[in-house]
mmCIF file of N, CA and C in Angstrom:
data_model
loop_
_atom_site.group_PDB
_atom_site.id
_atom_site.type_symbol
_atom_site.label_atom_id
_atom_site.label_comp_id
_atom_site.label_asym_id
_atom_site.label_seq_id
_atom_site.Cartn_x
_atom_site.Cartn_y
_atom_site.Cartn_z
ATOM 1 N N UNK A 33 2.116 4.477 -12.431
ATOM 2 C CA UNK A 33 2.546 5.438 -11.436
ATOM 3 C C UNK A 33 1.424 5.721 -10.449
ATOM 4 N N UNK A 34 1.069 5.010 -9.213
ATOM 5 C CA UNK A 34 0.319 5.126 -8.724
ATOM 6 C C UNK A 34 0.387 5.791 -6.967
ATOM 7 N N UNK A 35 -0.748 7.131 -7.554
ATOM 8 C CA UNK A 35 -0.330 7.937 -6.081
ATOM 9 C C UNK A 35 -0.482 7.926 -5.163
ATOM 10 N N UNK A 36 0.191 8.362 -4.122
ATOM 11 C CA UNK A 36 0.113 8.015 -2.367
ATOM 12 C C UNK A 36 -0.448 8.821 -1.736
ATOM 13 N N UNK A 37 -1.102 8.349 -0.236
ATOM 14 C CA UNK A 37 -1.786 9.281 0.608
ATOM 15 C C UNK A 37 -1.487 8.690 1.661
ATOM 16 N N UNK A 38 -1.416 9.680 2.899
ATOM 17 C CA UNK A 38 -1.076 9.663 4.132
ATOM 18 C C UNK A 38 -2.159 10.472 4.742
ATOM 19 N N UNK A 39 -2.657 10.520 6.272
ATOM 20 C CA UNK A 39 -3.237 11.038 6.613
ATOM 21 C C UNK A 39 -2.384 11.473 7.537
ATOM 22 N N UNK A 40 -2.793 13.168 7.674
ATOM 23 C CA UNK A 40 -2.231 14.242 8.738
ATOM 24 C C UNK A 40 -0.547 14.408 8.712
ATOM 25 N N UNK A 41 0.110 14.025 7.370
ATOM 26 C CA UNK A 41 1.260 14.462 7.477
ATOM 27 C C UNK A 41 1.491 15.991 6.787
ATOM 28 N N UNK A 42 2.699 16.658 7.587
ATOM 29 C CA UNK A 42 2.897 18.307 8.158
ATOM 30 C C UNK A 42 4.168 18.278 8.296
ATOM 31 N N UNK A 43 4.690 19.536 8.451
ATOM 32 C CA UNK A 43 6.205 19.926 8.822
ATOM 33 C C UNK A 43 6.548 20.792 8.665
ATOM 34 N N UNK A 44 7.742 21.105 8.829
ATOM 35 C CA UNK A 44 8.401 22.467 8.522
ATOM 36 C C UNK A 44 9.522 22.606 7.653
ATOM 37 N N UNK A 45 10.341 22.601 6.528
ATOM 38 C CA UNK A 45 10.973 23.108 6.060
ATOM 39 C C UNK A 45 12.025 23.059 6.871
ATOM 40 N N UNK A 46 13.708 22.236 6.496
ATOM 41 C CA UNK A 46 14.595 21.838 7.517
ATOM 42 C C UNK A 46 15.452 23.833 7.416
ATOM 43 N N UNK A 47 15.170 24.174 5.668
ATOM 44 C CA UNK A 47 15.671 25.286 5.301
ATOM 45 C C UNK A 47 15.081 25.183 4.313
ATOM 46 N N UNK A 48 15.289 26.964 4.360
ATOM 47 C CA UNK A 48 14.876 27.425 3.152
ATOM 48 C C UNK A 48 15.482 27.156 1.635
ATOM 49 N N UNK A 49 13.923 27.298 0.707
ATOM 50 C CA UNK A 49 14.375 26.902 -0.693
ATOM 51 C C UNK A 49 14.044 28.013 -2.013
ATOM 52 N N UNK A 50 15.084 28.133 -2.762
ATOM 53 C CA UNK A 50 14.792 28.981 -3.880
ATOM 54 C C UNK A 50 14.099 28.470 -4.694
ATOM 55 N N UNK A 51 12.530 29.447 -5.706
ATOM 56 C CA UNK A 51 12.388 29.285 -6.981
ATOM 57 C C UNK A 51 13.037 28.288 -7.452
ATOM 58 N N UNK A 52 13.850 27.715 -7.578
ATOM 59 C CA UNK A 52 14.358 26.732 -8.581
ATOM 60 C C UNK A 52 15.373 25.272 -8.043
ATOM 61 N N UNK A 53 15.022 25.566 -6.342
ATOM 62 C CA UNK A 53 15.635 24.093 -6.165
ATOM 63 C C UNK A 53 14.912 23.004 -6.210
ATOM 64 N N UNK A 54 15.055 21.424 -6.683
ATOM 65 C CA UNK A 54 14.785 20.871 -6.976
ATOM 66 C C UNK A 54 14.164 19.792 -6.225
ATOM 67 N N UNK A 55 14.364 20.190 -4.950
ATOM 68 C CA UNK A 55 14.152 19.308 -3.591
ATOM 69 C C UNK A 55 14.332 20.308 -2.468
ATOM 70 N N UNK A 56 13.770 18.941 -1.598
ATOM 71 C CA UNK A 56 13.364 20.094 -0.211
ATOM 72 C C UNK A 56 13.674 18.955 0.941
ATOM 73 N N UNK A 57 14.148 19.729 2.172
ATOM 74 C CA UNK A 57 14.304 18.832 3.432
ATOM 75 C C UNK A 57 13.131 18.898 4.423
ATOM 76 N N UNK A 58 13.179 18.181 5.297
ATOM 77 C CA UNK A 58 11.386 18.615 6.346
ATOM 78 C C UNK A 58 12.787 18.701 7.428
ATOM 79 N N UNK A 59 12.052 19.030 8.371
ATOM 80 C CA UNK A 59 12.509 18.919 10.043
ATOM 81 C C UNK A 59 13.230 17.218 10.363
ATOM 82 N N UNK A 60 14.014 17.042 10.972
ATOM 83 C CA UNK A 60 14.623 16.141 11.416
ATOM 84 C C UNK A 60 13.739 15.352 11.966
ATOM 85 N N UNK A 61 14.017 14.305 11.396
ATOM 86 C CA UNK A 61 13.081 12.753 11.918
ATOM 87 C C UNK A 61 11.325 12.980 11.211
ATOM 88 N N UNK A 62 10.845 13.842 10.249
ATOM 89 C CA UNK A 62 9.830 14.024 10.019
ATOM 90 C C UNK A 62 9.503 13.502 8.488
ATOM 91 N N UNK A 63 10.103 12.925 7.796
ATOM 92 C CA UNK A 63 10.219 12.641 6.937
ATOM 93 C C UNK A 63 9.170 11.226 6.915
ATOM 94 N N UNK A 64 9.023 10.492 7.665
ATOM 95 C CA UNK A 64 8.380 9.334 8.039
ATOM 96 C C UNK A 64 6.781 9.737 7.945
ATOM 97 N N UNK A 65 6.202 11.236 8.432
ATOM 98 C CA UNK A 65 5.171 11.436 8.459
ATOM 99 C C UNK A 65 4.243 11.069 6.909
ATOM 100 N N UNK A 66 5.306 11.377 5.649
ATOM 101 C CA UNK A 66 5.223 11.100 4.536
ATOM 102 C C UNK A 66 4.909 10.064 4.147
ATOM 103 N N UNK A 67 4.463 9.627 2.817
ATOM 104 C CA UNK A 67 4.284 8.445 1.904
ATOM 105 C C UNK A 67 5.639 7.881 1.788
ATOM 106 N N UNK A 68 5.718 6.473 1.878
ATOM 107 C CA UNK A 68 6.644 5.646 1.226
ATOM 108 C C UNK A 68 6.155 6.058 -0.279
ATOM 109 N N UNK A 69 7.482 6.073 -1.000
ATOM 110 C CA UNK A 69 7.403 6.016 -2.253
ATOM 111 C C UNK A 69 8.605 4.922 -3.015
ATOM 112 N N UNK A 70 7.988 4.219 -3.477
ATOM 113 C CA UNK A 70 8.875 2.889 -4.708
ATOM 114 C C UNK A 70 8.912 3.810 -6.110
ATOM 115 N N UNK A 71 9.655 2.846 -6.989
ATOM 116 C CA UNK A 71 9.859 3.534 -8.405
ATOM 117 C C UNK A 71 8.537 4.275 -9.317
ATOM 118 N N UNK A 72 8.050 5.303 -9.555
ATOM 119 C CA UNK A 72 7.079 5.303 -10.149
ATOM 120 C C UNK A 72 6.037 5.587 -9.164
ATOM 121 N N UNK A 73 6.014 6.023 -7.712
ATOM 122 C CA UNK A 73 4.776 6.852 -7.107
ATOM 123 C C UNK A 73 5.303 8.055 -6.995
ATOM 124 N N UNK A 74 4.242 8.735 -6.524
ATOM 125 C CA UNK A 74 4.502 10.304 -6.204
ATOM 126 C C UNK A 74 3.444 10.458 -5.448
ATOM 127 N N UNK A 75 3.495 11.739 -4.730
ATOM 128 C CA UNK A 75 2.525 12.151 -4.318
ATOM 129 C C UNK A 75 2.637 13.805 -4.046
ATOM 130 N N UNK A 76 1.328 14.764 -4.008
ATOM 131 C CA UNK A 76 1.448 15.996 -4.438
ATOM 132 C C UNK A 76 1.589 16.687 -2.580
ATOM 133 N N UNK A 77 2.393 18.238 -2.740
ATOM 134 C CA UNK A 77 2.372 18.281 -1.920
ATOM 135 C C UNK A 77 1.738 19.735 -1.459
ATOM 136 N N UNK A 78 1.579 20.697 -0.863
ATOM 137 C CA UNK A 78 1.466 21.920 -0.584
ATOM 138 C C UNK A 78 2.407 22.686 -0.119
ATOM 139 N N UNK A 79 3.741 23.834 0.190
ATOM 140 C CA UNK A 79 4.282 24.577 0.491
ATOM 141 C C UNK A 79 3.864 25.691 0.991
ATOM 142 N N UNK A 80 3.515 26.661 1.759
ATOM 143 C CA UNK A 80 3.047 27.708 2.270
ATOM 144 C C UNK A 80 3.864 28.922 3.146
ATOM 145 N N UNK A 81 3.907 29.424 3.015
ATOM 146 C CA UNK A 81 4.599 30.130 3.932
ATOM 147 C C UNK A 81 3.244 30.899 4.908
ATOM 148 N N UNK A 82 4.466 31.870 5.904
ATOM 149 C CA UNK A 82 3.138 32.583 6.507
ATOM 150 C C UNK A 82 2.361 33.818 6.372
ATOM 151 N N UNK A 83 2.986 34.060 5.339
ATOM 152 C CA UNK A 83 2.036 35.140 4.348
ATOM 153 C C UNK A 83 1.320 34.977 3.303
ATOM 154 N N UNK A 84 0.666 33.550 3.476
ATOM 155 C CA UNK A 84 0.225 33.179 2.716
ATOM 156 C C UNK A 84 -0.026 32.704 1.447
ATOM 157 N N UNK A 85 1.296 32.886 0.686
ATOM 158 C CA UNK A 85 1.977 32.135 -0.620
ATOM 159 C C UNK A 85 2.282 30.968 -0.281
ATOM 160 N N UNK A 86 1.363 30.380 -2.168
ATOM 161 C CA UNK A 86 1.833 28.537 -1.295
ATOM 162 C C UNK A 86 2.261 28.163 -2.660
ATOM 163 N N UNK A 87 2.608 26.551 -2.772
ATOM 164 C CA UNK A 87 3.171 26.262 -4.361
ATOM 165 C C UNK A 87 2.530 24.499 -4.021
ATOM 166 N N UNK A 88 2.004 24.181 -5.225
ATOM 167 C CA UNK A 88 1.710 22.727 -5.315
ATOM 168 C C UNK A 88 2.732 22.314 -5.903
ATOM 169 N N UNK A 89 3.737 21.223 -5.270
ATOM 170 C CA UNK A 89 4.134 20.090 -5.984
ATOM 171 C C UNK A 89 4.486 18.864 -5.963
ATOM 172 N N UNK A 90 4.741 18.600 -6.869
ATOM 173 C CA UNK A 90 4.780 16.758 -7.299
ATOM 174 C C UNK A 90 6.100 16.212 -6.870
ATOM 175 N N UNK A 91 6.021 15.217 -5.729
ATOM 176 C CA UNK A 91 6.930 14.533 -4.747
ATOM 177 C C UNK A 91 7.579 13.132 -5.385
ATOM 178 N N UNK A 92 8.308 13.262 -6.151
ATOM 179 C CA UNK A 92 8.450 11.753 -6.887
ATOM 180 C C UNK A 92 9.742 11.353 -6.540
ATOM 181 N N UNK A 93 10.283 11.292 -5.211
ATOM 182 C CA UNK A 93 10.980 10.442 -4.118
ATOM 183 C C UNK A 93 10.966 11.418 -2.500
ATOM 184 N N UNK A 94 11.497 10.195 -2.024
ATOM 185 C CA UNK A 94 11.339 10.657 -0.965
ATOM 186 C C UNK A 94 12.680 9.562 0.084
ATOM 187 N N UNK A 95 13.714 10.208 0.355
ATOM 188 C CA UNK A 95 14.936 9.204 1.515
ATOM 189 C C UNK A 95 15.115 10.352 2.506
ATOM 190 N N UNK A 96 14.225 9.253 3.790
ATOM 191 C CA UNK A 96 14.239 9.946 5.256
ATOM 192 C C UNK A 96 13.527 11.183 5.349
ATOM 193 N N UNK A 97 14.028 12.630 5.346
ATOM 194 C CA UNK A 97 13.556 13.643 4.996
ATOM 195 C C UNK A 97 13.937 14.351 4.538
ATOM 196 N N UNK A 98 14.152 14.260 3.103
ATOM 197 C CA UNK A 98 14.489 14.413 1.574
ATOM 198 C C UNK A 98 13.765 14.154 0.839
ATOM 199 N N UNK A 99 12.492 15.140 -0.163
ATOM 200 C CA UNK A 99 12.439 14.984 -1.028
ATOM 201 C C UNK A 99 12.933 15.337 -2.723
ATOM 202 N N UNK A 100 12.846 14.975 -3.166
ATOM 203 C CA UNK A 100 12.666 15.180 -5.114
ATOM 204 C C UNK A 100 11.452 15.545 -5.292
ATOM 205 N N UNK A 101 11.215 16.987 -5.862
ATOM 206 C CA UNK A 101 9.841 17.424 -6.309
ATOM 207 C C UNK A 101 9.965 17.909 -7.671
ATOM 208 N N UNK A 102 9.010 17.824 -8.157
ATOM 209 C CA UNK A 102 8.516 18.843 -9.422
ATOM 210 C C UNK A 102 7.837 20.270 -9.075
ATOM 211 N N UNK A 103 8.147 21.309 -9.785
ATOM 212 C CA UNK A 103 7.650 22.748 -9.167
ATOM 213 C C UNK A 103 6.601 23.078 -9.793
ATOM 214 N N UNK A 104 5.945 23.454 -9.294
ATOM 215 C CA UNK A 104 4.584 24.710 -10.131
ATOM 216 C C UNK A 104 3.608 24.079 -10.735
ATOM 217 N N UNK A 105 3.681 22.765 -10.051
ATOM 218 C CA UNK A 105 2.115 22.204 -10.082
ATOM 219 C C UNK A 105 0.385 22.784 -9.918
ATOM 220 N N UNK A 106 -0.247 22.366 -10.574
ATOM 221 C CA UNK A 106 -1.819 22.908 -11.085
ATOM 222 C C UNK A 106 -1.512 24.027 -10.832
ATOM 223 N N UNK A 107 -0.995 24.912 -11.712
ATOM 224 C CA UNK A 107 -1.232 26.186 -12.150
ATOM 225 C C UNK A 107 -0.676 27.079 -10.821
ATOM 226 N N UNK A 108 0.506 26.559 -9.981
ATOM 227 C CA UNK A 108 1.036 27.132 -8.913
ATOM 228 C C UNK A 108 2.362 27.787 -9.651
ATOM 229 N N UNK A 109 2.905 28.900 -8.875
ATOM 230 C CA UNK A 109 3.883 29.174 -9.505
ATOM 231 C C UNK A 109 5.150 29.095 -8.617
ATOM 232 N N UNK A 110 6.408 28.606 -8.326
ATOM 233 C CA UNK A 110 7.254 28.490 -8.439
ATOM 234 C C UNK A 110 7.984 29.604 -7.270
ATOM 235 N N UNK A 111 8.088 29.548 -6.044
ATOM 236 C CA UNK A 111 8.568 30.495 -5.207
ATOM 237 C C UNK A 111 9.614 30.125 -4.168
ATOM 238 N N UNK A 112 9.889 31.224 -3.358
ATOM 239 C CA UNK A 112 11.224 30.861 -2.565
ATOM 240 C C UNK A 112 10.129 31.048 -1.229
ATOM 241 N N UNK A 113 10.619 29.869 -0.535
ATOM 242 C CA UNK A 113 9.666 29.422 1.007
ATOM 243 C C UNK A 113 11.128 29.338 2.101
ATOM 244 N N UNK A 114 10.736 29.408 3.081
ATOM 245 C CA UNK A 114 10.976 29.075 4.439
ATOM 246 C C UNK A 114 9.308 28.771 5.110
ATOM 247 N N UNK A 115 8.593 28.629 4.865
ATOM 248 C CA UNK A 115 7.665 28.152 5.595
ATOM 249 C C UNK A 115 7.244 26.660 5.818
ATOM 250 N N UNK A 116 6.232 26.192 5.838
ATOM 251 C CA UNK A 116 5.784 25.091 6.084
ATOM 252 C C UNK A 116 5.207 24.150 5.137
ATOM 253 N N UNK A 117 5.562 23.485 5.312
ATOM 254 C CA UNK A 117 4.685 22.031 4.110
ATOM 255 C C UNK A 117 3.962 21.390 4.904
ATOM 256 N N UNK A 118 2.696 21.281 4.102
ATOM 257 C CA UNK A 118 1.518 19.907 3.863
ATOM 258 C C UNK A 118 1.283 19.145 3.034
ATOM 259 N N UNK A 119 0.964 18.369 3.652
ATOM 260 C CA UNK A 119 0.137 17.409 2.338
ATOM 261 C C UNK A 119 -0.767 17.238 2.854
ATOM 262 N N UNK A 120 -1.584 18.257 1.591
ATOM 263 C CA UNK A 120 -3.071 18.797 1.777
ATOM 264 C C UNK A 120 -3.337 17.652 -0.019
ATOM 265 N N UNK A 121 -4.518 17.177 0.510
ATOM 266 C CA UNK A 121 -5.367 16.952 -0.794
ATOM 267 C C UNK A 121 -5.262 18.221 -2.204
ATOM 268 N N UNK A 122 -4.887 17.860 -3.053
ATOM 269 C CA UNK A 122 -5.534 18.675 -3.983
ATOM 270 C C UNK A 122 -6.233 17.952 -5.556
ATOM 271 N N UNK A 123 -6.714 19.311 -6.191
ATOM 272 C CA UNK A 123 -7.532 18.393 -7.237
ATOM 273 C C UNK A 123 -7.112 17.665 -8.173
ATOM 274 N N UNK A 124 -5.181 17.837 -8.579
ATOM 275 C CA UNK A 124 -4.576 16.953 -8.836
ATOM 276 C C UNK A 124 -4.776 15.197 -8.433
ATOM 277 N N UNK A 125 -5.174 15.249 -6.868
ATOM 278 C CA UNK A 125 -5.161 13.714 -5.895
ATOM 279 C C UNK A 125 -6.297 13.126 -6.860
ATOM 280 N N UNK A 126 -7.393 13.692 -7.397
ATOM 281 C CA UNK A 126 -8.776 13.361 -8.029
ATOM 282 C C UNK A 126 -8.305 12.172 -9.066
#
């Protein structure tokens, strides 16, 4: 399972997501900014809003701008966003 990196990919949240959905949309046509992912990569992501709550998680697909994530990565907890996603390095990427 070997993980992906992109440089300077960003976005916004197509809509908002609850605590417990399982996937997330970006902005239209932004999905590309992302890692290709085949069977077995992932890559981690950042969530933030603008009050400063953020959530790490684990991106293990990705069609157009649609992903499949895992929630509450390195010790993040699990929240409801309308804000913005990155993919910011974290110490997971190590």
């Amino acid at each position: 399972m070997p993980i992906k990196f992109k440089n300077n990919a960003f976005s916004t949240l197509a809509s908002s997501i609850s605590a417990s959905d399982l996937g997330i949309t970006v902005a239209s046509g932004e999905g590309t900014k992302f890692p290709t992912l085949t069977t077995g990569d992932y890559f981690y992501l950042t969530i933030s809003s603008t009050s400063g709550t953020y959530e790490i998680v684990k991106v293990t697909a990705r069609s157009g701008d649609s992903m499949t994530i895992v929630r509450a990565q390195e010790g993040t907890v699990a929240n409801s966003f309308t804000g913005d996603v990155a993919f910011r390095l974290t110490r997971g990427d190590a």
